[in-house]
PQR file of N, CA, C, O and H, with PARSE charges and radii, in Angstrom:
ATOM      1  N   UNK A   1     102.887  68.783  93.810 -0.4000 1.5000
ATOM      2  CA  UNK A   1     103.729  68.414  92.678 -0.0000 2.0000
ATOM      3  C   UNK A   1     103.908  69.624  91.777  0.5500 1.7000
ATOM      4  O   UNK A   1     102.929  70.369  91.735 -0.5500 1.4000
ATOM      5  N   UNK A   2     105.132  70.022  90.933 -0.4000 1.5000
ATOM      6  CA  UNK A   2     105.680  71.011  90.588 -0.0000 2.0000
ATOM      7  C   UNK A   2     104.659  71.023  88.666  0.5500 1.7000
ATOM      8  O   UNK A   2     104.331  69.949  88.162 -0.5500 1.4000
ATOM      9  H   UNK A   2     105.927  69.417  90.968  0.4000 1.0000
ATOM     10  N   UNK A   3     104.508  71.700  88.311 -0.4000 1.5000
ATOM     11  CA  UNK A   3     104.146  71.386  87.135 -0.0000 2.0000
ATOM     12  C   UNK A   3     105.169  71.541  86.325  0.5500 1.7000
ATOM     13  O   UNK A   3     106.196  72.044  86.781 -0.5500 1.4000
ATOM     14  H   UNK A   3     104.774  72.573  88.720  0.4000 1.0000
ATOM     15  N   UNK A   4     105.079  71.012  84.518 -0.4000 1.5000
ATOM     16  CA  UNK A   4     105.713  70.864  83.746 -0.0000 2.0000
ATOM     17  C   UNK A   4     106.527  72.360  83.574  0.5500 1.7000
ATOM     18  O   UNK A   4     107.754  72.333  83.482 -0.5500 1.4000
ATOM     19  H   UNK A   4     104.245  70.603  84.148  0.4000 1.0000
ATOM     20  N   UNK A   5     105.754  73.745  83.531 -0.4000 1.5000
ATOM     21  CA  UNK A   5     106.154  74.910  83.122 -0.0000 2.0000
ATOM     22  C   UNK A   5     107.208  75.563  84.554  0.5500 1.7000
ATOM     23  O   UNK A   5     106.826  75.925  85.667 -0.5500 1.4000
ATOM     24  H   UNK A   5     104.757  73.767  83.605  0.4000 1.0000
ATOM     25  N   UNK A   6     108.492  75.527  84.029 -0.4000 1.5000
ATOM     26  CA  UNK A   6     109.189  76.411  85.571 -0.0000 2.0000
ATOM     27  C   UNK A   6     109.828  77.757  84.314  0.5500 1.7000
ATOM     28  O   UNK A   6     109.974  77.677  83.095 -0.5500 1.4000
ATOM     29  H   UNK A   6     108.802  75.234  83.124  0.4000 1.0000
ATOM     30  N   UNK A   7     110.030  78.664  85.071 -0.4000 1.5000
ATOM     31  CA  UNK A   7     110.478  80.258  84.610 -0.0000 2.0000
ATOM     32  C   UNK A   7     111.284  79.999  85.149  0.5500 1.7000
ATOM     33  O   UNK A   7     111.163  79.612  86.312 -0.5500 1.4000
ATOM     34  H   UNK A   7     109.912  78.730  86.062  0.4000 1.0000
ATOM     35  N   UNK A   8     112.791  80.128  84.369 -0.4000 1.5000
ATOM     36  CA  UNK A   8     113.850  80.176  85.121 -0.0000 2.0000
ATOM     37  C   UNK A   8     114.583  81.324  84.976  0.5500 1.7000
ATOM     38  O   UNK A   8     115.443  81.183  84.107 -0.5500 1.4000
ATOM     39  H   UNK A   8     112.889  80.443  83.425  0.4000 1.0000
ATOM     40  N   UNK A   9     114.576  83.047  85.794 -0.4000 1.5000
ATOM     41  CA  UNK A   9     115.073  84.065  85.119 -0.0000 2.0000
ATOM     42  C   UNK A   9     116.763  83.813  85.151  0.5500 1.7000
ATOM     43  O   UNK A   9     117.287  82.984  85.895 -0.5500 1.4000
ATOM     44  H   UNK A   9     113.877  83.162  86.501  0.4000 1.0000
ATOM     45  N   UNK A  10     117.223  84.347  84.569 -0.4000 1.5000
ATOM     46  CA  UNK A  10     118.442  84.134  84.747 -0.0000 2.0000
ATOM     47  C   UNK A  10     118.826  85.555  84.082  0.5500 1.7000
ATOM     48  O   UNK A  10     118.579  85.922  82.933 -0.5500 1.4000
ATOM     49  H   UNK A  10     116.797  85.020  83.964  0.4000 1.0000
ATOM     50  N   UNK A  11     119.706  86.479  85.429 -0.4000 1.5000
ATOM     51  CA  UNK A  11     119.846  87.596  84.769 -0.0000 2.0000
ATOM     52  C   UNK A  11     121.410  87.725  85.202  0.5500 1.7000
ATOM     53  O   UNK A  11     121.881  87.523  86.320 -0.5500 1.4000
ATOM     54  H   UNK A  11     119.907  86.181  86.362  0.4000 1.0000
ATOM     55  N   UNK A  12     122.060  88.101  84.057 -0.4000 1.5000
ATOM     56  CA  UNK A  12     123.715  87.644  83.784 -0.0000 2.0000
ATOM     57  C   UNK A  12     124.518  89.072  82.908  0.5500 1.7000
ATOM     58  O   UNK A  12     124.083  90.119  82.426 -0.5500 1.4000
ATOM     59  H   UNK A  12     121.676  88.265  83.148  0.4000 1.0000
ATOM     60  N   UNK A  13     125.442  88.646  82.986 -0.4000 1.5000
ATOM     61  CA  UNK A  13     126.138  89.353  82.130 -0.0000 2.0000
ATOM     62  C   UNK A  13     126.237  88.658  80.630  0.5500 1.7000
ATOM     63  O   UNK A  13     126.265  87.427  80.664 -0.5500 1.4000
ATOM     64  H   UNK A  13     125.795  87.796  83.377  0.4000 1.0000
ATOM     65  N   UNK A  14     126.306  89.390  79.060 -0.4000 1.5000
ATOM     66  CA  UNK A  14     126.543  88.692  78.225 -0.0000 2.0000
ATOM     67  C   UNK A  14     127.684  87.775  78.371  0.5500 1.7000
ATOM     68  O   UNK A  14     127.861  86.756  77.704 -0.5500 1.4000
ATOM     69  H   UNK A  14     126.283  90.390  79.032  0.4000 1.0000
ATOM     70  N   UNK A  15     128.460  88.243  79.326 -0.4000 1.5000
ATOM     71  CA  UNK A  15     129.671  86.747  79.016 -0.0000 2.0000
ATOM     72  C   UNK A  15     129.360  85.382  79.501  0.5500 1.7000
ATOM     73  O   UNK A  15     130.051  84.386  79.288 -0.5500 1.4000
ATOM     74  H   UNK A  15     128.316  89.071  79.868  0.4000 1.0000
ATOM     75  N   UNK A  16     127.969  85.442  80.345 -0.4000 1.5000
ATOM     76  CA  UNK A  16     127.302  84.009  81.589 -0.0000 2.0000
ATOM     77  C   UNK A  16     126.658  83.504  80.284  0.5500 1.7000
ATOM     78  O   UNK A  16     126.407  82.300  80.315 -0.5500 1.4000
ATOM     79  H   UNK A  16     127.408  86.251  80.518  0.4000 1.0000
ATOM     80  N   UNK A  17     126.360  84.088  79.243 -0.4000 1.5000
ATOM     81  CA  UNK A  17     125.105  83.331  78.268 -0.0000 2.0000
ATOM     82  C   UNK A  17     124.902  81.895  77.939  0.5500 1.7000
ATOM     83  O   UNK A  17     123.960  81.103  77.980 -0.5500 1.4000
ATOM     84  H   UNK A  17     126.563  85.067  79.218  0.4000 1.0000
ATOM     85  N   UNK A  18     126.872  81.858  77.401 -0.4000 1.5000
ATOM     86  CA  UNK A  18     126.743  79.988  77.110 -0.0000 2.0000
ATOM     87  C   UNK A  18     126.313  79.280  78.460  0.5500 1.7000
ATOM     88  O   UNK A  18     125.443  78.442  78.218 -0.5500 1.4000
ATOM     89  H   UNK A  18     127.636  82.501  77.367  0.4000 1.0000
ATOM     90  N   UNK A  19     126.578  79.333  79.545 -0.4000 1.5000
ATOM     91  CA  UNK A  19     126.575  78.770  80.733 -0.0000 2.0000
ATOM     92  C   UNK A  19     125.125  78.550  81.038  0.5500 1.7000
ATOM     93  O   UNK A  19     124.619  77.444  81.224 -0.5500 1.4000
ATOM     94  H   UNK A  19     127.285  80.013  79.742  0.4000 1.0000
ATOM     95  N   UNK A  20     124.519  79.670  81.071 -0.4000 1.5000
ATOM     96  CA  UNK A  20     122.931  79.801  81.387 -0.0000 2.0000
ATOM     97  C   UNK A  20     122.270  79.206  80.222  0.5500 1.7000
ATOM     98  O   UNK A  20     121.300  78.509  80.520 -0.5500 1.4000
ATOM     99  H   UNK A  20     124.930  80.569  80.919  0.4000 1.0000
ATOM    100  N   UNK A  21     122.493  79.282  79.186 -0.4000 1.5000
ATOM    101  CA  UNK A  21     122.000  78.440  77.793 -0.0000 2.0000
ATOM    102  C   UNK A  21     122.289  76.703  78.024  0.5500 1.7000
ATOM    103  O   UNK A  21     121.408  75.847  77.936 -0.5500 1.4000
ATOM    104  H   UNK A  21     123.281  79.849  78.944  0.4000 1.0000
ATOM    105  N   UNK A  22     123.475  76.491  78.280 -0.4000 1.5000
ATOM    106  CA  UNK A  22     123.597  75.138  78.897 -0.0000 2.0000
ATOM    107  C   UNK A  22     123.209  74.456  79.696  0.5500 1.7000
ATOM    108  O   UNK A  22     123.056  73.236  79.751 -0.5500 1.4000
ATOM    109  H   UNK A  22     124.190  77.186  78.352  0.4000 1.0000
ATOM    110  N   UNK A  23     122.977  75.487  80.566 -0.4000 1.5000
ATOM    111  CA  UNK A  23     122.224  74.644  81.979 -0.0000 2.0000
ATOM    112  C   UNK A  23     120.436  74.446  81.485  0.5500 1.7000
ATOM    113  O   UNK A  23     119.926  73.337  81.322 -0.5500 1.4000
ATOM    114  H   UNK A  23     123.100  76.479  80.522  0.4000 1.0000
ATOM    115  N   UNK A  24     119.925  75.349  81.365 -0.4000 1.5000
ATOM    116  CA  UNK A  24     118.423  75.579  80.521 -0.0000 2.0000
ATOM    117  C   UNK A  24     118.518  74.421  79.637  0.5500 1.7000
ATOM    118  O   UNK A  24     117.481  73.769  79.765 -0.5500 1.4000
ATOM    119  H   UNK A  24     120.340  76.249  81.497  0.4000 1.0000
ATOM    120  N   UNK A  25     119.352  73.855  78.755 -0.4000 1.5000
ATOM    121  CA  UNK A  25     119.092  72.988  77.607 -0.0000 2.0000
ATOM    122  C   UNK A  25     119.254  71.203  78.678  0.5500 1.7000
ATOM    123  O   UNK A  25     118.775  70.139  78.288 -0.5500 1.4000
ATOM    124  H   UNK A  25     120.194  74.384  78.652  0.4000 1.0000
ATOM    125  N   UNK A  26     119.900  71.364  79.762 -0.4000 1.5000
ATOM    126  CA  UNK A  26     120.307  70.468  80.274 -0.0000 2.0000
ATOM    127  C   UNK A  26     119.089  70.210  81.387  0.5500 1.7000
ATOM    128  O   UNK A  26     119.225  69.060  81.804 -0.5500 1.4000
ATOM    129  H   UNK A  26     120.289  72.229  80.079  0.4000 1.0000
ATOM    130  N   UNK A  27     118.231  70.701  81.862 -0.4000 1.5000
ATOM    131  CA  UNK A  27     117.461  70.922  82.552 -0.0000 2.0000
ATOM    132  C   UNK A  27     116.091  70.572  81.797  0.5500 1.7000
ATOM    133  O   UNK A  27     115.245  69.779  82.212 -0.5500 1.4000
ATOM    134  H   UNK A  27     118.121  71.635  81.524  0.4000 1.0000
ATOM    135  N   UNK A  28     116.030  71.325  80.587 -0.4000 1.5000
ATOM    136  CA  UNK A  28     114.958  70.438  79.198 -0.0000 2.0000
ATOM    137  C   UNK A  28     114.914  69.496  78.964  0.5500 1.7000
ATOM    138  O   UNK A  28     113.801  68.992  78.817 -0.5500 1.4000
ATOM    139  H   UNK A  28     116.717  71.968  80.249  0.4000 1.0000
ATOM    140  N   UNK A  29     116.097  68.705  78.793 -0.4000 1.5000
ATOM    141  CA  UNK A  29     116.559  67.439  78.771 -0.0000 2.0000
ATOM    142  C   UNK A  29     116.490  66.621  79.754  0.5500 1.7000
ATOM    143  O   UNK A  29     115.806  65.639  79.467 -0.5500 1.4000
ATOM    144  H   UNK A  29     117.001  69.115  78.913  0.4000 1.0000
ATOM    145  N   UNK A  30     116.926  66.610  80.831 -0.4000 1.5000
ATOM    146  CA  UNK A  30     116.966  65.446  81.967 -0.0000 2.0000
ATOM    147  C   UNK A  30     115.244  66.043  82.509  0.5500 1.7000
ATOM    148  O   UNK A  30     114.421  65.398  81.859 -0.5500 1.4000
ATOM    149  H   UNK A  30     117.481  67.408  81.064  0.4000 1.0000
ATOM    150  N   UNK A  31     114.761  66.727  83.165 -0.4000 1.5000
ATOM    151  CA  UNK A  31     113.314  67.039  83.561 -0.0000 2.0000
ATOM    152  C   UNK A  31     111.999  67.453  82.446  0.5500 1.7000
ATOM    153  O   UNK A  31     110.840  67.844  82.585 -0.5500 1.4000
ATOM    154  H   UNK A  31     115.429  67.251  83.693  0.4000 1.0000
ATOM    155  N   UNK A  32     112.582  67.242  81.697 -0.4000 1.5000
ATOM    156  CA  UNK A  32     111.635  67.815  80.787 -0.0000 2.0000
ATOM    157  C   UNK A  32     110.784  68.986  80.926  0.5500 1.7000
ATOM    158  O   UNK A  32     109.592  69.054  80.627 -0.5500 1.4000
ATOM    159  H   UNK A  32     113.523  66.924  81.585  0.4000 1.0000
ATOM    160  N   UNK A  33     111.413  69.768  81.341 -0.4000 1.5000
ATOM    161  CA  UNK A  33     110.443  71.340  81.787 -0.0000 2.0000
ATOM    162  C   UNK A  33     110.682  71.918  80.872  0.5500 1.7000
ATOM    163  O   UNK A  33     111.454  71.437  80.042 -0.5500 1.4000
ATOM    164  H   UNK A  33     112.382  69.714  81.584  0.4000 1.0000
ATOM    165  N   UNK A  34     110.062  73.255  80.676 -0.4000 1.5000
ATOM    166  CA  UNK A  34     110.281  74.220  79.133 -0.0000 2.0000
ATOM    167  C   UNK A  34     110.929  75.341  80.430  0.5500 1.7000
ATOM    168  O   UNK A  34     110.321  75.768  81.411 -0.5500 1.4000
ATOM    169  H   UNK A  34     109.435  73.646  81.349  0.4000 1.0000
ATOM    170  N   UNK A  35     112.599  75.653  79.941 -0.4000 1.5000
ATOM    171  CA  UNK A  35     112.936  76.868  80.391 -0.0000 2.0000
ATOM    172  C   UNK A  35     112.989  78.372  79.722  0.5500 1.7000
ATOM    173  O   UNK A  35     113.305  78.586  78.552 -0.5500 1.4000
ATOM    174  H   UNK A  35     113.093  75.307  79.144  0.4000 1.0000
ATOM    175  N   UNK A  36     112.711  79.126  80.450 -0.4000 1.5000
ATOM    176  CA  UNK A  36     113.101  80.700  79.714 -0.0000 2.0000
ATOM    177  C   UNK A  36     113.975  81.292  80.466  0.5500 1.7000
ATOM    178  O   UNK A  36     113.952  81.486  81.682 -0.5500 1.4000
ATOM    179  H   UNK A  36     112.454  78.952  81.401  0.4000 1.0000
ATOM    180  N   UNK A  37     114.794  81.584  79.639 -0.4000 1.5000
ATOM    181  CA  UNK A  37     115.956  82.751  79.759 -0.0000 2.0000
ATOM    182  C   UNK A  37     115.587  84.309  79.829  0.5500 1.7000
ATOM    183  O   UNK A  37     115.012  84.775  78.845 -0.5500 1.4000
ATOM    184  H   UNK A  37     114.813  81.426  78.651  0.4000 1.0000
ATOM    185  N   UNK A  38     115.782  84.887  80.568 -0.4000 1.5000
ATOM    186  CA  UNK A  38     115.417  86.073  80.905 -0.0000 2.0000
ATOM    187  C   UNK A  38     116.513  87.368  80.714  0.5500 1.7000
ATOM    188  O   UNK A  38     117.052  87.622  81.791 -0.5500 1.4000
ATOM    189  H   UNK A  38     116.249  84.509  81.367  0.4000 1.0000
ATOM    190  N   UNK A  39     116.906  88.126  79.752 -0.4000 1.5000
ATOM    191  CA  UNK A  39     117.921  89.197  79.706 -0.0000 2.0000
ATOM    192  C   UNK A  39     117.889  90.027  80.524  0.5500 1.7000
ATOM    193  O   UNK A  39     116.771  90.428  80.846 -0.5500 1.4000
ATOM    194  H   UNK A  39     116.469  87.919  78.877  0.4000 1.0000
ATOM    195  N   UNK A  40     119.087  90.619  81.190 -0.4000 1.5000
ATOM    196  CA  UNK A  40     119.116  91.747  81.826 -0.0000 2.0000
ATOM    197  C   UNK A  40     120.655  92.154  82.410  0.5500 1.7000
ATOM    198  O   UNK A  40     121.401  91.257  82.017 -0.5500 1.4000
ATOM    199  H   UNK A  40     119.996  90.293  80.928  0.4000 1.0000
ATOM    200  N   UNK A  41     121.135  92.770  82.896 -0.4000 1.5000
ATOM    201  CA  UNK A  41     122.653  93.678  83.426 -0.0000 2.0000
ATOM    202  C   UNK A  41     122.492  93.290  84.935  0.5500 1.7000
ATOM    203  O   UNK A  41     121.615  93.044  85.763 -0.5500 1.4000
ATOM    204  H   UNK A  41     120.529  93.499  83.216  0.4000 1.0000
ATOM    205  N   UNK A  42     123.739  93.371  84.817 -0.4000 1.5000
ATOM    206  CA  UNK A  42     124.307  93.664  87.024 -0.0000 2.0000
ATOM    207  C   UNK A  42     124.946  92.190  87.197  0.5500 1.7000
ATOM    208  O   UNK A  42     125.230  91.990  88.378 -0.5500 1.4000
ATOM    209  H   UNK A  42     124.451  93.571  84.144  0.4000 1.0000
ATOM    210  N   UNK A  43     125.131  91.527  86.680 -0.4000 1.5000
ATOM    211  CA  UNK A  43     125.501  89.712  86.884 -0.0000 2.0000
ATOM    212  C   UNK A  43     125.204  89.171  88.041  0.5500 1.7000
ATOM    213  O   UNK A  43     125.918  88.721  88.937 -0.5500 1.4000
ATOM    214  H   UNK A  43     124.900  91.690  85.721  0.4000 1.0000
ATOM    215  N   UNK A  44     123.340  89.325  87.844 -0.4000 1.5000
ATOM    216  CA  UNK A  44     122.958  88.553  88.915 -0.0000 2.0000
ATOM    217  C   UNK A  44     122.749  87.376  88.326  0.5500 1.7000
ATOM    218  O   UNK A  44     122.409  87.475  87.147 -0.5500 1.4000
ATOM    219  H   UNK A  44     122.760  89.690  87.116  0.4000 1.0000
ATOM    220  N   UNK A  45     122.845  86.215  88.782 -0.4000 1.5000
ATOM    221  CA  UNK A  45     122.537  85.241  87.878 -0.0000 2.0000
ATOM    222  C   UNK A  45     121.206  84.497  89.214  0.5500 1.7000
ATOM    223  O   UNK A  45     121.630  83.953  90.234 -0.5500 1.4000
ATOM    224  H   UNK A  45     123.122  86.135  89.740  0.4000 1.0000
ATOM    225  N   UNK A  46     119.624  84.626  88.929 -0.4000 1.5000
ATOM    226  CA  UNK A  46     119.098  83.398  89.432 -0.0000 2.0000
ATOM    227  C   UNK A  46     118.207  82.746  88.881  0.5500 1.7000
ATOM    228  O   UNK A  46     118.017  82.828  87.668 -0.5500 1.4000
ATOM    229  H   UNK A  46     119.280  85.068  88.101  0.4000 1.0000
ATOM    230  N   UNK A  47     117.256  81.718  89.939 -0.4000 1.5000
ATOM    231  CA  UNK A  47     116.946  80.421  88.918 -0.0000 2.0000
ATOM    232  C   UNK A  47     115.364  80.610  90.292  0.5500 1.7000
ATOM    233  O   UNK A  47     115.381  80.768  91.513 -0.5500 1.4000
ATOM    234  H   UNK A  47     117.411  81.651  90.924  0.4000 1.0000
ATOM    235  N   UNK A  48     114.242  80.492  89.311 -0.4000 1.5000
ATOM    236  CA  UNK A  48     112.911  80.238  90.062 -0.0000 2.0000
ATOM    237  C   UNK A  48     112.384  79.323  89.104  0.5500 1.7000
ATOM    238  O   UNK A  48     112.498  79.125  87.895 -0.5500 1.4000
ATOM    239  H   UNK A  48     114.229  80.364  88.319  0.4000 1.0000
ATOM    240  N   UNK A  49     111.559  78.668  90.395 -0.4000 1.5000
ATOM    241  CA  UNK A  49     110.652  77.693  89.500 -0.0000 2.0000
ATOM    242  C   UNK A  49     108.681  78.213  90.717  0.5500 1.7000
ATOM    243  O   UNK A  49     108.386  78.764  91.778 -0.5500 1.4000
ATOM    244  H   UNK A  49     111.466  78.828  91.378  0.4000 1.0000
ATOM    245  N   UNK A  50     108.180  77.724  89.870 -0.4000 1.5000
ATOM    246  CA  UNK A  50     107.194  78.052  90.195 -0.0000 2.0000
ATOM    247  C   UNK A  50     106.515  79.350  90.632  0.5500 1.7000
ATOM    248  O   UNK A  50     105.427  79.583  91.159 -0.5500 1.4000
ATOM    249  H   UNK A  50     108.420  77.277  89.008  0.4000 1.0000
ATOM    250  N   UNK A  51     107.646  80.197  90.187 -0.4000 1.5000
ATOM    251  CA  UNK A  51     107.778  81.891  91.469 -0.0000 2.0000
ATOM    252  C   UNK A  51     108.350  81.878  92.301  0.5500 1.7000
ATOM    253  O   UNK A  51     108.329  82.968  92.873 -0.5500 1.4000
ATOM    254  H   UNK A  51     108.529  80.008  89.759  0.4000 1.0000
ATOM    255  N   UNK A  52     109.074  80.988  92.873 -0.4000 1.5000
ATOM    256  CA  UNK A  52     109.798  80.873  93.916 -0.0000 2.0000
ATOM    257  C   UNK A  52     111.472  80.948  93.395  0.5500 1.7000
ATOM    258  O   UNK A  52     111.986  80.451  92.393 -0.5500 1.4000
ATOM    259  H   UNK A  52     109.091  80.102  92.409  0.4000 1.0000
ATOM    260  N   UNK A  53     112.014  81.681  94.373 -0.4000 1.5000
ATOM    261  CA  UNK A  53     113.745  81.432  94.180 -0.0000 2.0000
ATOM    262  C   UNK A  53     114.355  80.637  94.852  0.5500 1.7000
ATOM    263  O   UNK A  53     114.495  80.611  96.075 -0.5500 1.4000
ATOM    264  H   UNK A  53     111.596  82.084  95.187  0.4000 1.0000
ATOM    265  N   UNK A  54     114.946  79.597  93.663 -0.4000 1.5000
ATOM    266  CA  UNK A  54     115.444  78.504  93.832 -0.0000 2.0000
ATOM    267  C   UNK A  54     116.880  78.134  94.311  0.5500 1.7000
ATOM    268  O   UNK A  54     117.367  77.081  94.722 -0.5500 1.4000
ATOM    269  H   UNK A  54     114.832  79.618  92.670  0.4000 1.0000
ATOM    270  N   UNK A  55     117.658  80.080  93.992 -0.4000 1.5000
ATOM    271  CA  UNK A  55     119.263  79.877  93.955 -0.0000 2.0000
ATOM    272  C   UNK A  55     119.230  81.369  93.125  0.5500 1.7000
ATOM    273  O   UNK A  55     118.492  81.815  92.246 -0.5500 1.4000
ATOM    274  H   UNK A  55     117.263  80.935  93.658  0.4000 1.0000
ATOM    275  N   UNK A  56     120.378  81.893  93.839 -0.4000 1.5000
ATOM    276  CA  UNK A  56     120.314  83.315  93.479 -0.0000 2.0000
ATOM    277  C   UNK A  56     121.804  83.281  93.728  0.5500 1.7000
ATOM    278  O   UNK A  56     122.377  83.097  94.802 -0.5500 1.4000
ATOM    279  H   UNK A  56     120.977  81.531  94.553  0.4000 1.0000
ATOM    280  N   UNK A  57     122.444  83.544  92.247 -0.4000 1.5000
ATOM    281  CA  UNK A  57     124.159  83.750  92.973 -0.0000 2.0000
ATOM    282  C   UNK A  57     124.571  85.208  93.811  0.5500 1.7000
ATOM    283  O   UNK A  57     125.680  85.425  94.299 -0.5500 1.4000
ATOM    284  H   UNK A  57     121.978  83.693  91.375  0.4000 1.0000
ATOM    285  N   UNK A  58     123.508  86.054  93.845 -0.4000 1.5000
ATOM    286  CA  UNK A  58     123.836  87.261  94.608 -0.0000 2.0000
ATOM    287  C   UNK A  58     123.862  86.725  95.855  0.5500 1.7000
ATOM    288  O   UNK A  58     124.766  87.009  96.641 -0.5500 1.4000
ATOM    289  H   UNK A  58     122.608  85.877  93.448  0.4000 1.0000
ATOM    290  N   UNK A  59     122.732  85.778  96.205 -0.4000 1.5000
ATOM    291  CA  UNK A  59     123.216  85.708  97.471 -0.0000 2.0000
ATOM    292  C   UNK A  59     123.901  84.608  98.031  0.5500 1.7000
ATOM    293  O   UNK A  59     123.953  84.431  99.248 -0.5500 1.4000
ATOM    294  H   UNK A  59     121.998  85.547  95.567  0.4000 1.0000
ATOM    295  N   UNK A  60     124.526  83.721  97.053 -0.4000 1.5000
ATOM    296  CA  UNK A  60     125.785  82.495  97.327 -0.0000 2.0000
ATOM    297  C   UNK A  60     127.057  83.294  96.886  0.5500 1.7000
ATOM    298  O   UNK A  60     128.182  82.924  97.221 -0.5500 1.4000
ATOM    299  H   UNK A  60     124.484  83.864  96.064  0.4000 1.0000
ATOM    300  N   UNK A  61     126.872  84.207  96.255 -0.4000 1.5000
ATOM    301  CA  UNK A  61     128.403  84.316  95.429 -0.0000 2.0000
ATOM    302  C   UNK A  61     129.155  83.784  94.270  0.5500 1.7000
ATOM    303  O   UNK A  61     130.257  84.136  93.851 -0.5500 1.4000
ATOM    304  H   UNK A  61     125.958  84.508  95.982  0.4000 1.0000
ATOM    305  N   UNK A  62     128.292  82.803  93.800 -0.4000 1.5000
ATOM    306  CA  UNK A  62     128.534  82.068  92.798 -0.0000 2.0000
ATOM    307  C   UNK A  62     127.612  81.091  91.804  0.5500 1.7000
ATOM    308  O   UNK A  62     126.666  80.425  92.226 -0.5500 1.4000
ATOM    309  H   UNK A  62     127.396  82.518  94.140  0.4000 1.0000
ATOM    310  N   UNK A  63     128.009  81.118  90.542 -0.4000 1.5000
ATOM    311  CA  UNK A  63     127.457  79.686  90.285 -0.0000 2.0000
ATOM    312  C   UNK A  63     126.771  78.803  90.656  0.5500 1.7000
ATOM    313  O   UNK A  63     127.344  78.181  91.550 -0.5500 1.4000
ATOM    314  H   UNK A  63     128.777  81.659  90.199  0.4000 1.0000
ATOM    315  N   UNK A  64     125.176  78.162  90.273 -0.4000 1.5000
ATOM    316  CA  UNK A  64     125.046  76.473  90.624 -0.0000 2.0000
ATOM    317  C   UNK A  64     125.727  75.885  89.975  0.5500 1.7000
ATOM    318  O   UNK A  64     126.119  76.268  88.873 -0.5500 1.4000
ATOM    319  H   UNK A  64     124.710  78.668  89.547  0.4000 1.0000
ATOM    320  N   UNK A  65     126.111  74.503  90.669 -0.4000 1.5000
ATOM    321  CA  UNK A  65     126.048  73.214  89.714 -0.0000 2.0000
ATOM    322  C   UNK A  65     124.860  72.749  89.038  0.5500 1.7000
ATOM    323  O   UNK A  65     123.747  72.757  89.564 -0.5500 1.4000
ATOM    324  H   UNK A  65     125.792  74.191  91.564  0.4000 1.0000
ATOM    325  N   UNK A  66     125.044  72.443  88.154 -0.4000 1.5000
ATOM    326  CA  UNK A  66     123.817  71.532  87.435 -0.0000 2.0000
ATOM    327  C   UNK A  66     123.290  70.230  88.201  0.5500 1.7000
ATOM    328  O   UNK A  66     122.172  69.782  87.949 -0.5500 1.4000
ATOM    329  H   UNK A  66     125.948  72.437  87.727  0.4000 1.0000
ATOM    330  N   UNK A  67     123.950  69.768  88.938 -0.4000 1.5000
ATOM    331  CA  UNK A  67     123.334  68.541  89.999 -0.0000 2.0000
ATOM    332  C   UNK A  67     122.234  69.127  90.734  0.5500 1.7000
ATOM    333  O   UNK A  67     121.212  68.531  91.074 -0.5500 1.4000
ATOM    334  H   UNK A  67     124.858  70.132  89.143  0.4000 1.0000
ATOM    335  N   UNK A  68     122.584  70.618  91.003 -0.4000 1.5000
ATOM    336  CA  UNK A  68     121.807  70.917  92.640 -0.0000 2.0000
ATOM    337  C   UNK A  68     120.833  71.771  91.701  0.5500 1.7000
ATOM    338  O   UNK A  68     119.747  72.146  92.141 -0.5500 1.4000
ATOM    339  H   UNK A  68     123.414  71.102  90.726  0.4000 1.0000
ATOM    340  N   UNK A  69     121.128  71.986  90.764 -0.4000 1.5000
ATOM    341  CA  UNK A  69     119.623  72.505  90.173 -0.0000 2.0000
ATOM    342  C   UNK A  69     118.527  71.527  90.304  0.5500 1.7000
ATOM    343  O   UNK A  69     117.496  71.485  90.975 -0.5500 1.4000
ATOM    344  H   UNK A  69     122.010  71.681  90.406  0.4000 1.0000
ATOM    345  N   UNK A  70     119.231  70.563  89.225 -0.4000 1.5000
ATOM    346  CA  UNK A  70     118.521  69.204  89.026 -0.0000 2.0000
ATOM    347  C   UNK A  70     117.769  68.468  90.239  0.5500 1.7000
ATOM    348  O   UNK A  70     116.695  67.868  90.285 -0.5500 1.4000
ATOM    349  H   UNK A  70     120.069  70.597  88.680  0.4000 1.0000
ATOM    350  N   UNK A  71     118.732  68.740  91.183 -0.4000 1.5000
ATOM    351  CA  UNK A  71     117.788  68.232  92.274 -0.0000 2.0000
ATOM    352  C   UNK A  71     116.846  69.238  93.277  0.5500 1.7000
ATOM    353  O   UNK A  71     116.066  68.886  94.163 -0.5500 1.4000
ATOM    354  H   UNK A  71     119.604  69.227  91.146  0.4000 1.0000
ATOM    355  N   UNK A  72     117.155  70.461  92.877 -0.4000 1.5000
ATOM    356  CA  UNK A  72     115.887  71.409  92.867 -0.0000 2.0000
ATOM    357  C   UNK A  72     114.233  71.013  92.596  0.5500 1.7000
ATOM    358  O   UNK A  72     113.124  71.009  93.130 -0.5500 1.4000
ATOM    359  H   UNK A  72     117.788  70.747  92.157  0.4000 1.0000
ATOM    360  N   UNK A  73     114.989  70.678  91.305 -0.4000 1.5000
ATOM    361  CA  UNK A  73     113.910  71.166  90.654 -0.0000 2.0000
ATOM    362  C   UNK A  73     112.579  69.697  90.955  0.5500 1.7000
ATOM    363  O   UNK A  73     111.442  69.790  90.494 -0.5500 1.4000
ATOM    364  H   UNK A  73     115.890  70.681  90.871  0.4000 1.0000
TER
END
C-alpha cells in the first residue's frame, strides 16, 4: 500500500505552472496525498510517487490527464 506522502516532481516550463498547480491541488483533494512541485527548465514535465516514475511527458510527448494520474496513484 502506497503511503500518504507521494513527491510529485514536475519539471516544466514557467508557462506549464497553472496546469501542474492544478493537477497537484486536484490530486490533494480527491487522494488526499501532500504534493510537491518541483522547479526546473527543458519542459519536461513528470510525476513520481513513491520514487518511482509514474508518467514522464518526455517520454509520451505530452500531457497527463488528471483521470490517469488519479488512477495512478
Amino acid at each position: 500500500e502506497a503511503t500518504n506522502e507521494y513527491f510529485h516532481r514536475i519539471l516544466r516550463r514557467v508557462k506549464h505552472y497553472p496546469y501542474a498547480a492544478s493537477l497537484a491541488e486536484e490530486i490533494e483533494k480527491k487522494k488526499n496525498l501532500t504534493v510537491k512541485l518541483i522547479k526546473s527548465r527543458g519542459g519536461v514535465f513528470e510525476i513520481t510517487a513513491d520514487g518511482k516514475l509514474i508518467f514522464s511527458k518526455k517520454k509520451t510527448g505530452r500531457f497527463p490527464e488528471e483521470p490517469e494520474i488519479l488512477a495512478m496513484l
